[in-house]
CSV table of C-alpha atoms in Angstrom, one decimal:
chain,number,residue,atom,x,y,z
A,1,MET,CA,-0.2,-0.2,0.1
A,2,LYS,CA,2.8,2.3,0.8
A,3,ARG,CA,4.5,1.9,-2.5
A,4,TYR,CA,1.4,2.4,-4.2
A,5,GLN,CA,1.0,5.6,-2.3
A,6,ASP,CA,4.4,6.8,-3.2
A,7,GLU,CA,4.1,5.6,-7.1
A,8,VAL,CA,0.9,7.8,-7.1
A,9,GLN,CA,2.2,10.7,-5.3
A,10,GLU,CA,5.5,10.9,-7.6
A,11,GLU,CA,2.9,10.5,-10.5
A,12,ILE,CA,0.6,13.8,-9.5
A,13,LEU,CA,3.6,15.6,-8.6
A,14,THR,CA,4.8,15.3,-12.0
A,15,VAL,CA,2.1,15.9,-14.3
A,16,PHE,CA,0.5,18.9,-11.9
A,17,PRO,CA,1.9,22.4,-12.5
A,18,GLY,CA,3.5,24.3,-9.9
A,19,GLU,CA,3.1,23.6,-6.5
A,20,THR,CA,-0.9,22.2,-7.2
A,21,GLY,CA,0.5,19.1,-7.0
A,22,GLU,CA,1.3,18.6,-2.9
A,23,LEU,CA,-2.2,20.2,-2.2
A,24,PHE,CA,-3.4,18.1,-4.5
A,25,TYR,CA,-1.7,15.0,-3.5
A,26,GLU,CA,-3.1,16.3,0.3
A,27,LEU,CA,-6.4,16.5,-0.4
A,28,TRP,CA,-6.4,13.1,-2.3
A,29,THR,CA,-5.1,11.1,0.2
A,30,ASN,CA,-7.5,13.1,2.6
A,31,VAL,CA,-10.2,11.9,0.3
A,32,ALA,CA,-9.2,8.1,0.6
A,33,HIS,CA,-9.3,8.4,4.2
A,34,LEU,CA,-12.7,9.6,4.6
A,35,HIS,CA,-14.0,7.3,2.2
A,36,LEU,CA,-12.2,4.7,4.6
A,37,ASN,CA,-13.3,5.9,7.8
A,38,TRP,CA,-17.1,6.3,6.7
A,39,LYS,CA,-16.9,2.9,5.2
A,40,ASN,CA,-15.8,1.3,8.4
A,41,TYR,CA,-18.4,3.4,10.3
A,42,ARG,CA,-21.4,1.8,7.7
A,43,SER,CA,-20.0,-1.5,8.4
A,44,LEU,CA,-20.0,-1.3,12.5
A,45,PHE,CA,-23.2,0.9,12.4
A,46,GLY,CA,-25.1,0.6,8.9
A,47,THR,CA,-27.8,-1.9,10.2
A,48,SER,CA,-30.0,-2.8,13.2
A,49,GLU,CA,-28.5,-6.2,13.5
A,50,ARG,CA,-25.6,-5.1,13.4
A,51,ILE,CA,-25.9,-2.3,16.3
A,52,GLU,CA,-27.3,-5.1,18.1
A,53,LEU,CA,-24.1,-7.4,17.7
A,54,LEU,CA,-21.7,-4.3,19.0
A,55,ASN,CA,-24.4,-3.6,21.7
A,56,TRP,CA,-24.1,-7.5,22.8
A,57,ALA,CA,-20.1,-7.0,22.6
A,58,ALA,CA,-19.3,-3.6,24.6
A,59,SER,CA,-22.4,-1.4,24.3
A,60,SER,CA,-20.4,1.6,25.7
A,61,PHE,CA,-17.5,1.3,24.1
A,62,PHE,CA,-19.1,0.9,20.4
A,63,GLY,CA,-21.4,4.0,21.3
A,64,LEU,CA,-18.4,6.1,22.3
A,65,LEU,CA,-16.7,4.7,19.1
A,66,ASP,CA,-20.1,5.9,17.3
A,67,GLY,CA,-19.6,9.3,17.7
A,68,ILE,CA,-16.1,9.3,17.3
A,69,LEU,CA,-16.0,8.1,13.8
A,70,ARG,CA,-19.1,10.2,12.6
A,71,ASN,CA,-17.7,13.5,14.2
A,72,ASP,CA,-14.5,12.2,12.3
A,73,VAL,CA,-16.3,12.4,9.0
A,74,VAL,CA,-18.1,15.7,9.4
A,75,LEU,CA,-14.7,17.3,10.3
A,76,ALA,CA,-13.2,15.9,7.2
A,77,ILE,CA,-16.1,17.3,5.1
A,78,ALA,CA,-15.9,20.3,6.3
A,79,ARG,CA,-11.8,21.1,6.1
A,80,LEU,CA,-12.3,19.7,2.3
A,81,THR,CA,-14.9,22.2,2.0
A,82,ASP,CA,-13.3,25.3,3.7
A,83,PRO,CA,-12.3,28.3,1.8
A,84,PRO,CA,-9.1,29.4,0.3
A,85,GLN,CA,-8.3,31.2,3.5
A,86,SER,CA,-9.4,31.2,7.2
A,87,ALA,CA,-10.4,33.8,8.9
A,88,ALA,CA,-7.0,34.7,10.0
A,89,ARG,CA,-5.7,35.2,6.3
A,90,LYS,CA,-4.4,31.4,7.0
A,91,ASP,CA,-4.1,29.3,3.3
A,92,ASN,CA,-6.4,26.0,3.7
A,93,ALA,CA,-5.6,22.8,2.4
A,94,SER,CA,-9.0,22.6,0.9
A,95,LEU,CA,-10.3,22.1,-2.6
A,96,ALA,CA,-11.3,25.9,-2.7
A,97,ARG,CA,-7.8,26.6,-2.4
A,98,LEU,CA,-6.5,24.2,-5.1
A,99,ILE,CA,-9.0,26.0,-7.6
A,100,VAL,CA,-7.6,29.2,-6.8
A,101,MET,CA,-3.8,27.6,-7.2
A,102,LEU,CA,-5.1,26.1,-10.7
A,103,THR,CA,-6.7,29.2,-12.3
A,104,SER,CA,-3.6,30.2,-14.3
A,105,PHE,CA,-3.0,26.8,-15.0
A,106,ILE,CA,-6.3,26.0,-16.9
A,107,ASP,CA,-8.5,27.8,-19.3
A,108,THR,CA,-10.9,30.2,-17.9
A,109,THR,CA,-14.2,27.9,-19.1
A,110,VAL,CA,-12.9,25.0,-16.8
A,111,ALA,CA,-12.1,27.1,-14.0
A,112,ASP,CA,-15.5,28.2,-14.3
A,113,GLU,CA,-17.1,24.9,-14.7
A,114,LEU,CA,-14.8,24.0,-11.5
A,115,ARG,CA,-16.1,26.5,-9.1
A,116,LEU,CA,-19.9,26.2,-10.1
A,117,GLU,CA,-19.0,22.3,-8.8
A,118,LEU,CA,-17.4,23.8,-5.7
A,119,ASN,CA,-19.9,26.1,-4.9
A,120,ASP,CA,-22.5,23.3,-5.5
A,121,LEU,CA,-20.6,21.2,-3.4
A,122,GLN,CA,-20.5,23.7,-0.6
A,123,VAL,CA,-24.2,24.7,-0.7
A,124,TYR,CA,-25.1,20.9,-0.2
A,125,CYS,CA,-22.7,21.1,2.8
A,126,LYS,CA,-24.1,23.5,5.0
A,127,PRO,CA,-25.5,21.4,7.1
A,128,VAL,CA,-22.2,19.5,8.0
A,129,ARG,CA,-20.4,23.0,8.4
A,130,GLN,CA,-23.0,24.2,10.8
A,131,ILE,CA,-22.5,21.1,12.9
A,132,ARG,CA,-18.4,21.2,12.5
A,133,ASN,CA,-18.6,25.3,13.6
A,134,ARG,CA,-21.3,25.4,16.2
A,135,LEU,CA,-21.2,22.0,18.0
A,136,LEU,CA,-17.6,20.2,17.2
A,137,ALA,CA,-14.9,23.0,16.4
A,138,HIS,CA,-16.5,25.7,18.5
A,139,ASP,CA,-19.0,24.8,22.0
A,140,ASP,CA,-21.6,27.6,20.9
A,141,LEU,CA,-23.7,28.3,23.9
A,142,ALA,CA,-26.6,28.6,22.5
A,143,THR,CA,-26.6,25.2,20.8
A,144,ALA,CA,-25.3,23.5,23.8
A,145,LEU,CA,-28.2,25.0,25.9
A,146,GLN,CA,-30.2,23.9,23.3
A,147,TYR,CA,-32.2,27.0,22.6
A,148,HIS,CA,-31.1,28.1,19.3
A,149,SER,CA,-33.3,29.6,16.7
A,150,ASP,CA,-31.8,27.5,14.2
A,151,PRO,CA,-31.4,24.2,15.4
A,152,LEU,CA,-28.6,21.6,14.0
A,153,PRO,CA,-30.0,19.6,11.2
A,154,GLY,CA,-29.8,16.0,10.9
A,155,ILE,CA,-27.5,14.0,9.2
A,156,ASN,CA,-28.4,10.5,7.7
A,157,GLN,CA,-26.2,8.3,5.3
A,158,ALA,CA,-28.2,9.1,2.3
A,159,PHE,CA,-27.0,12.7,2.9
A,160,ILE,CA,-23.3,11.7,3.4
A,161,GLU,CA,-23.3,9.5,0.3
A,162,GLY,CA,-24.2,12.8,-1.4
A,163,VAL,CA,-21.6,14.8,-0.3
A,164,LEU,CA,-19.1,12.1,-1.4
A,165,GLU,CA,-20.3,11.5,-4.5
A,166,LYS,CA,-20.1,15.4,-5.1
A,167,ILE,CA,-16.2,15.3,-3.4
A,168,ARG,CA,-15.5,12.6,-5.9
A,169,LYS,CA,-16.7,14.5,-8.9
A,170,LEU,CA,-15.3,17.2,-8.3
A,171,LEU,CA,-12.0,16.2,-7.2
A,172,GLY,CA,-11.7,13.4,-9.8
A,173,ASP,CA,-12.6,16.3,-12.8
A,174,ILE,CA,-9.1,17.9,-11.8
A,175,GLU,CA,-7.4,14.7,-11.6
A,176,GLU,CA,-8.5,13.5,-14.8
A,177,ARG,CA,-7.3,17.0,-16.4
A,178,PHE,CA,-4.2,16.3,-15.4
A,179,ARG,CA,-3.8,12.7,-14.9
A,180,GLY,CA,-5.9,11.3,-17.3
A,181,SER,CA,-7.7,9.1,-15.4
A,182,ARG,CA,-10.1,9.3,-11.7
A,183,THR,CA,-9.1,7.6,-8.3
A,184,SER,CA,-12.4,5.3,-7.2
A,185,HIS,CA,-12.2,6.4,-4.0
A,186,GLN,CA,-15.8,4.5,-3.2
A,187,TYR,CA,-13.9,1.3,-3.8
A,188,VAL,CA,-11.0,2.1,-1.2
A,189,ILE,CA,-9.9,-1.5,0.4
A,190,SER,CA,-8.1,-1.9,4.0
A,191,SER,CA,-7.0,-4.6,5.9
A,192,ASP,CA,-8.4,-5.3,9.7
A,193,ASP,CA,-11.1,-2.8,9.1
A,194,GLY,CA,-14.9,-2.5,10.3
A,195,GLU,CA,-15.8,-6.1,8.7
A,196,SER,CA,-13.1,-7.9,10.4
A,197,LEU,CA,-14.1,-7.1,13.5
A,198,ILE,CA,-17.8,-7.6,12.5
A,199,PHE,CA,-16.6,-10.9,11.6
A,200,ALA,CA,-14.9,-11.8,14.3
A,201,LEU,CA,-17.5,-11.1,16.5
A,202,GLU,CA,-19.8,-12.6,15.0
A,203,SER,CA,-17.5,-15.6,15.3
A,204,ALA,CA,-17.4,-15.0,18.9
A,205,ARG,CA,-20.8,-14.9,19.7
A,206,GLU,CA,-21.6,-18.1,17.8
A,207,HIS,CA,-18.7,-19.6,20.2
A,208,GLU,CA,-20.8,-18.4,23.0
A,209,LYS,CA,-23.9,-19.2,22.3
A,210,CYS,CA,-22.7,-23.5,20.8
A,211,HIS,CA,-21.2,-23.5,24.5
A,212,GLN,CA,-24.1,-22.0,26.1
A,213,ARG,CA,-25.9,-25.2,24.3
A,214,GLU,CA,-23.0,-27.7,25.3
A,215,PHE,CA,-24.0,-26.2,29.0
A,216,ASN,CA,-28.0,-26.8,28.9
A,217,GLN,CA,-27.3,-29.7,27.4
A,218,LYS,CA,-25.2,-31.2,29.8
A,219,TYR,CA,-26.9,-30.4,33.2
A,220,GLY,CA,-30.6,-30.4,31.3
A,221,ILE,CA,-31.5,-26.8,31.4
A,222,ASN,CA,-34.2,-26.4,29.0
A,223,ARG,CA,-33.7,-22.7,27.0
A,224,THR,CA,-35.8,-21.8,24.6
A,225,ASN,CA,-34.4,-18.5,24.0
A,226,GLU,CA,-31.0,-18.9,23.3
């Protein structure tokens, strides 16, 4: 995996103009990590059956992990869709900053198309940014005390999938222009991921059931709900 990443980085730094390659590779990597974290979240918490399994194993721990993974996804999306500069006039490693840097290397028509895509993404991500700004990055008093006139929006899995699709589209359009291809981040893979944990927990629960059945049979215990 490390070798593949090194090869991709070398190619990106070669084909992207000026200093844009370094920022593109940073964003490319961040998008890959975002998709991996989201994949793990869906593997663990995507169905009621799996949530029931996690509750069986360690409900408090997985309840904590649920919040950690969700917050990480929200923060990653917010960072990617940040403006080119922060309020302190510091450059952000964001898609908007990348487009600003690429403007002098691409046609005006192409730059306008990318800005339209970016604007569509930023508008769509408004709920994410509200949560980041008022709940995660800052402790907004009105929100914390639950009397804000504009309550925080709910975010479901379908919404996150929509965000990721738009991010892939924008980053892919830029990547294809310079690399001649686009990365399918939605198919990111990793060993020992959420699916591996689910498999291990399912095996452990089945082993416990078998052990309980053997115990019941040995001591003549009749239990209908195992």
